[in-house]
Tab-separated table of C-alpha atoms in Angstrom:
chain	number	residue	atom	x	y	z
A	11	MET	CA	37.317	118.353	67.805
A	12	ALA	CA	34.405	115.438	68.511
A	13	ARG	CA	36.409	113.499	66.218
A	14	ALA	CA	39.981	113.801	66.961
A	15	GLU	CA	39.187	113.257	70.404
A	16	ARG	CA	37.131	110.124	70.004
A	17	VAL	CA	40.634	108.234	67.796
A	18	LEU	CA	42.570	110.112	70.332
A	19	ALA	CA	40.113	107.412	73.156
A	20	GLN	CA	40.945	104.523	70.756
A	21	LEU	CA	45.085	105.084	69.685
A	22	GLU	CA	44.620	105.381	73.784
A	23	ALA	CA	42.673	102.341	75.016
A	24	TRP	CA	45.680	100.856	72.257
A	25	LEU	CA	48.800	101.856	74.343
A	26	PRO	CA	50.459	99.622	77.718
A	27	PRO	CA	49.656	102.226	80.283
A	28	ALA	CA	51.758	105.321	81.788
A	29	PRO	CA	53.920	103.203	84.386
A	30	PRO	CA	54.053	104.140	87.837
A	31	PRO	CA	56.828	106.173	89.511
A	32	THR	CA	59.004	104.555	91.444
A	33	ASP	CA	58.499	104.607	95.465
A	34	TRP	CA	62.183	105.518	97.115
A	35	SER	CA	60.806	104.955	100.212
A	36	ALA	CA	60.961	100.767	99.509
A	37	HIS	CA	64.201	98.949	100.367
A	38	ALA	CA	63.375	96.055	97.429
A	39	PHE	CA	62.570	96.076	93.791
A	40	ARG	CA	61.911	94.396	91.412
A	41	TRP	CA	62.249	95.505	87.818
A	42	ARG	CA	58.955	95.497	85.403
A	43	ARG	CA	59.004	95.616	81.649
A	44	ARG	CA	55.135	95.845	79.675
A	45	GLY	CA	55.868	95.850	76.107
A	46	ALA	CA	58.549	98.312	75.329
A	47	THR	CA	58.591	100.637	79.658
A	48	GLY	CA	60.927	99.297	81.957
A	49	TRP	CA	60.287	100.271	85.562
A	50	LEU	CA	61.343	100.172	88.713
A	51	GLN	CA	58.725	98.234	91.570
A	52	ALA	CA	59.099	98.420	94.914
A	53	VAL	CA	59.047	95.541	96.840
A	54	GLN	CA	57.372	95.660	100.582
A	55	MET	CA	56.629	92.908	101.778
A	56	VAL	CA	60.432	91.346	101.351
A	57	SER	CA	61.935	87.912	101.710
A	58	ARG	CA	63.950	88.677	105.189
A	59	ILE	CA	66.595	86.653	106.201
A	60	SER	CA	69.225	87.313	109.482
A	61	LEU	CA	73.181	86.278	108.953
A	62	ASP	CA	72.923	84.226	112.258
A	63	ASP	CA	70.051	81.678	109.813
A	64	LEU	CA	72.667	80.995	107.658
A	65	GLN	CA	74.723	77.903	109.248
A	66	HIS	CA	77.796	76.293	108.479
A	67	ILE	CA	79.169	78.566	105.124
A	68	GLU	CA	81.028	80.993	107.762
A	69	ARG	CA	83.270	81.607	104.685
A	70	GLN	CA	80.477	83.272	102.508
A	71	LYS	CA	79.839	85.007	105.729
A	72	GLU	CA	82.371	87.001	106.246
A	73	ILE	CA	83.917	87.661	102.665
A	74	ILE	CA	80.336	88.989	101.138
A	75	ASP	CA	79.806	90.678	104.450
A	76	ARG	CA	83.678	92.363	103.937
A	77	ASN	CA	82.649	92.944	100.318
A	78	THR	CA	79.503	95.309	101.143
A	79	ARG	CA	80.998	97.118	104.060
A	80	HIS	CA	83.005	98.303	101.762
A	81	PHE	CA	80.899	99.263	99.314
A	82	LEU	CA	78.433	101.398	101.876
A	83	GLN	CA	81.307	103.233	103.341
A	84	LYS	CA	81.963	104.354	99.723
A	85	LYS	CA	85.293	101.691	99.246
A	86	PRO	CA	86.368	100.001	96.719
A	87	ALA	CA	84.437	97.268	95.555
A	88	ASN	CA	83.813	93.817	93.922
A	89	ASN	CA	80.574	92.273	91.646
A	90	VAL	CA	79.841	88.800	93.285
A	91	LEU	CA	79.104	85.588	91.342
A	92	MET	CA	77.834	83.036	93.762
A	93	THR	CA	78.288	79.748	92.538
A	94	GLY	CA	77.703	75.564	93.371
A	95	ALA	CA	75.425	72.931	94.951
A	96	ARG	CA	71.616	73.710	95.290
A	97	GLY	CA	69.837	75.024	98.808
A	98	THR	CA	73.539	76.170	100.060
A	99	GLY	CA	72.390	79.682	101.009
A	100	LYS	CA	73.376	81.871	98.068
A	101	SER	CA	70.948	83.698	97.271
A	102	SER	CA	69.826	84.260	101.389
A	103	LEU	CA	72.658	85.366	101.765
A	104	VAL	CA	72.486	87.975	99.710
A	105	LYS	CA	68.581	88.670	100.930
A	106	ALA	CA	70.030	88.676	104.840
A	107	MET	CA	72.340	91.685	103.060
A	108	LEU	CA	68.991	93.531	102.990
A	109	ALA	CA	68.419	93.239	106.264
A	110	ALA	CA	71.459	93.546	107.593
A	111	TYR	CA	72.532	96.576	106.113
A	112	ALA	CA	68.901	98.305	104.850
A	113	ASP	CA	69.515	101.024	107.216
A	114	GLN	CA	72.848	102.148	106.395
A	115	GLY	CA	70.354	103.182	103.179
A	116	LEU	CA	71.007	99.684	100.690
A	117	ARG	CA	68.607	98.881	98.908
A	118	LEU	CA	68.349	95.610	96.567
A	119	VAL	CA	66.951	95.106	92.986
A	120	GLU	CA	66.141	91.545	91.361
A	121	ILE	CA	66.416	91.454	88.244
A	122	ASP	CA	64.907	88.121	85.592
A	123	LYS	CA	68.384	86.909	83.718
A	124	ASN	CA	64.815	87.415	80.753
A	125	ASP	CA	65.719	91.646	81.434
A	126	LEU	CA	68.802	91.845	81.976
A	127	VAL	CA	69.290	93.654	78.437
A	128	ASP	CA	67.706	96.547	80.118
A	129	LEU	CA	71.328	96.525	82.506
A	130	VAL	CA	72.019	99.499	80.486
A	131	ASP	CA	69.723	101.710	81.742
A	132	ILE	CA	68.539	100.162	85.616
A	133	VAL	CA	72.005	101.493	85.641
A	134	GLU	CA	71.684	105.277	84.225
A	135	LEU	CA	68.341	105.382	86.762
A	136	LEU	CA	69.559	104.021	89.169
A	137	ASP	CA	73.082	106.299	88.800
A	138	ALA	CA	71.521	110.141	90.247
A	139	ARG	CA	70.233	107.703	93.841
A	140	PRO	CA	71.916	108.772	97.136
A	141	GLU	CA	70.821	105.347	97.761
A	142	ARG	CA	73.958	102.283	96.918
A	143	PHE	CA	72.156	98.913	95.215
A	144	LEU	CA	72.750	95.859	94.687
A	145	ILE	CA	71.661	94.648	91.630
A	146	PHE	CA	70.474	90.962	91.860
A	147	CYS	CA	70.184	87.857	89.888
A	148	ASP	CA	69.492	84.611	90.870
A	149	ASP	CA	70.084	81.247	88.936
A	150	LEU	CA	71.609	83.666	86.356
A	151	SER	CA	72.815	81.071	82.880
A	152	PHE	CA	72.723	82.236	79.732
A	153	GLU	CA	72.013	79.968	76.489
A	154	GLU	CA	73.894	80.437	72.682
A	155	GLY	CA	72.352	83.756	71.257
A	156	GLU	CA	71.484	85.153	74.439
A	157	ALA	CA	70.892	89.519	74.459
A	158	GLY	CA	71.518	89.603	77.397
A	159	TYR	CA	75.097	87.683	78.275
A	160	LYS	CA	76.681	90.566	75.801
A	161	ALA	CA	74.308	93.546	78.519
A	162	LEU	CA	76.336	91.588	81.262
A	163	LYS	CA	79.644	91.691	80.460
A	164	SER	CA	78.676	95.188	78.381
A	165	VAL	CA	78.454	97.139	82.385
A	166	LEU	CA	80.224	95.059	84.782
A	167	ASP	CA	83.835	95.551	83.081
A	168	GLY	CA	84.278	96.540	78.764
A	169	SER	CA	81.263	99.287	77.969
A	170	ILE	CA	83.024	103.468	77.427
A	171	ALA	CA	80.865	104.107	79.660
A	172	ALA	CA	81.610	103.375	83.603
A	173	SER	CA	79.092	101.807	85.901
A	174	GLY	CA	77.366	104.051	88.916
A	175	ASP	CA	79.299	103.580	92.250
A	176	ASN	CA	76.983	103.233	93.816
A	177	VAL	CA	76.033	99.432	92.001
A	178	LEU	CA	77.029	96.516	93.077
A	179	ILE	CA	75.895	92.328	90.534
A	180	TYR	CA	75.694	90.033	93.160
A	181	ALA	CA	74.156	87.093	90.754
A	182	THR	CA	74.421	83.084	91.615
A	183	SER	CA	74.274	80.668	89.239
A	184	ASN	CA	75.368	76.598	89.328
A	185	ARG	CA	76.769	77.138	86.394
A	186	ARG	CA	81.317	78.550	87.426
A	187	HIS	CA	81.389	79.781	83.984
A	188	LEU	CA	77.867	80.504	83.225
A	189	MET	CA	76.788	79.450	80.043
A	190	PRO	CA	77.130	75.406	78.703
A	191	GLU	CA	80.049	73.455	78.128
A	192	TYR	CA	80.987	70.841	75.094
A	193	MET	CA	83.396	68.413	74.696
A	194	SER	CA	82.965	69.192	70.687
A	195	GLU	CA	84.753	72.557	71.900
A	196	ASN	CA	87.640	70.775	73.243
A	197	LEU	CA	88.239	70.105	69.766
A	198	ALA	CA	89.428	74.073	68.643
A	199	ALA	CA	91.907	73.545	70.765
A	200	LYS	CA	95.119	73.643	68.768
A	201	HIS	CA	98.428	71.643	69.778
A	202	GLN	CA	102.287	73.292	68.964
A	203	ALA	CA	104.657	71.334	68.490
A	204	ASP	CA	106.426	72.765	71.924
A	205	GLY	CA	103.239	71.097	74.054
A	206	GLU	CA	101.541	74.370	74.567
A	207	ILE	CA	97.410	74.617	74.184
A	208	HIS	CA	95.840	77.875	72.590
A	209	PRO	CA	92.376	76.679	74.294
A	210	GLY	CA	89.169	77.782	71.301
A	211	GLU	CA	87.847	81.093	70.227
A	212	THR	CA	84.949	79.495	72.028
A	213	VAL	CA	85.667	78.302	75.265
A	214	GLU	CA	87.942	82.251	75.864
A	215	GLU	CA	84.556	84.170	75.247
A	216	LYS	CA	82.052	81.510	77.756
A	217	ILE	CA	84.875	81.819	80.639
A	218	SER	CA	85.141	85.825	79.383
A	219	LEU	CA	82.155	86.388	81.205
A	220	SER	CA	82.665	85.105	84.645
A	221	GLU	CA	86.290	86.736	84.964
A	222	ARG	CA	84.824	90.276	85.180
A	223	PHE	CA	82.877	89.256	89.009
A	224	GLY	CA	85.963	90.580	91.283
A	225	LEU	CA	85.275	87.616	93.957
A	226	TRP	CA	84.381	84.143	93.283
A	227	LEU	CA	82.653	82.234	96.157
A	228	SER	CA	81.290	78.374	95.914
A	229	PHE	CA	79.512	76.483	97.666
A	230	TYR	CA	79.681	73.067	98.598
A	231	PRO	CA	76.936	69.946	99.592
A	232	PHE	CA	76.434	70.146	104.016
A	233	LYS	CA	78.168	66.691	105.765
A	234	GLN	CA	75.630	64.791	107.377
A	235	ASP	CA	76.730	66.331	110.905
A	236	ASP	CA	76.726	69.593	109.558
A	237	TYR	CA	72.523	69.189	108.124
A	238	LEU	CA	71.362	68.200	111.107
A	239	HIS	CA	72.706	71.155	112.869
A	240	ILE	CA	70.879	73.590	110.295
A	241	VAL	CA	67.685	71.190	110.445
A	242	GLN	CA	67.053	72.139	115.101
A	243	HIS	CA	68.794	75.765	114.200
A	244	TRP	CA	65.168	75.553	112.192
A	245	LEU	CA	64.103	73.917	114.924
A	246	ARG	CA	64.321	75.347	117.476
A	247	VAL	CA	63.406	79.020	115.738
A	248	HIS	CA	59.953	77.797	114.969
A	249	GLY	CA	59.626	76.566	119.235
A	250	CYS	CA	60.377	72.943	119.435
A	251	SER	CA	61.729	71.899	122.024
A	252	GLU	CA	65.482	70.146	123.151
A	253	ASP	CA	63.703	66.963	123.607
A	254	ASN	CA	61.743	67.197	120.589
A	255	ILE	CA	63.967	68.139	118.347
A	256	ALA	CA	66.038	64.911	119.709
A	257	GLU	CA	63.100	63.290	118.145
A	258	SER	CA	63.778	63.960	114.990
A	259	ARG	CA	67.163	63.036	113.622
A	260	THR	CA	66.227	59.539	112.211
A	261	GLU	CA	63.042	61.205	110.125
A	262	ALA	CA	64.960	65.138	109.549
A	263	LEU	CA	67.870	62.160	107.289
A	264	GLN	CA	65.508	60.041	105.509
A	265	TRP	CA	63.479	63.272	104.844
A	266	ALA	CA	67.595	64.070	103.044
A	267	LEU	CA	67.791	60.890	102.016
A	268	GLU	CA	64.220	60.767	98.997
A	269	ARG	CA	64.784	64.738	98.145
A	270	GLY	CA	68.826	63.236	97.266
A	271	SER	CA	70.212	66.311	98.824
A	272	ARG	CA	71.067	68.054	102.626
A	273	SER	CA	70.773	71.204	101.803
A	274	GLY	CA	69.875	73.952	104.144
A	275	ARG	CA	67.502	74.621	101.574
A	276	VAL	CA	65.912	71.063	102.799
A	277	ALA	CA	66.509	71.452	106.416
A	278	ARG	CA	64.149	74.757	106.824
A	279	GLN	CA	62.179	72.671	104.542
A	280	PHE	CA	61.408	69.232	106.760
A	281	ALA	CA	61.516	71.710	109.982
A	282	ARG	CA	58.449	73.578	109.059
A	283	ASP	CA	57.233	70.133	108.815
A	284	TRP	CA	58.299	68.674	112.063
A	285	ALA	CA	57.416	71.854	113.870
A	286	ALA	CA	53.570	72.083	111.996
A	287	ARG	CA	53.133	68.427	113.113
A	288	HIS	CA	54.421	68.688	116.418
A	289	VAL	CA	54.203	71.756	118.652
């Protein structure tokens, strides 16, 4: 018996620890993986942003807010793909949904692209829960042959097993079709005598994933006045006076020029720097 206990102790040293139990009282979770074991890790400090903080994307806010409310009311709702310019509020909009509706039972599960192969397991884990879950994948894109691509397609629309009605997928990407597209793929198109064009099967495969999202929301770079308006909003949040805000205009434009972008993210970064130096 003593020898057997020593052998078991040695085996335990090599085995991964058991995953911790899920803290279902949390509002947000991350999917974690160690070896062959995956679990939901509660997020203790949730990054929060309100809908009022997101400026000049009113149409996108209205659509995703309506879709999320329908989801919470157990009405038909769509999975959402948000694409477009960087720093314009795509991921912040998902966080704002959690801030607005967490008290109504909305929960957020963040999953890394590399862990999408576990998506079916995650959906099954959440299926028995009374809460309503948004599975969120930020900066989603795929290269050729990645396993998560097929898993996501299956869960979105294609598996014989239906996804639970308490789960939606919200994803953001800088690519409309989520995969790289090459000029050489146009060579696979067949041109018929009657002028009809039949796209190559490779192109069809790449487009098929993004088409399984029921809602597409596009985000565009901000105009100069919109960028300055966002800067002013964040400066007021940080306690700057109106005179101080007026003085920031030239430096705010220089800040955006140096970064090559007039986005909400750049505006917020400038506001932090300016407020720290002047308040």
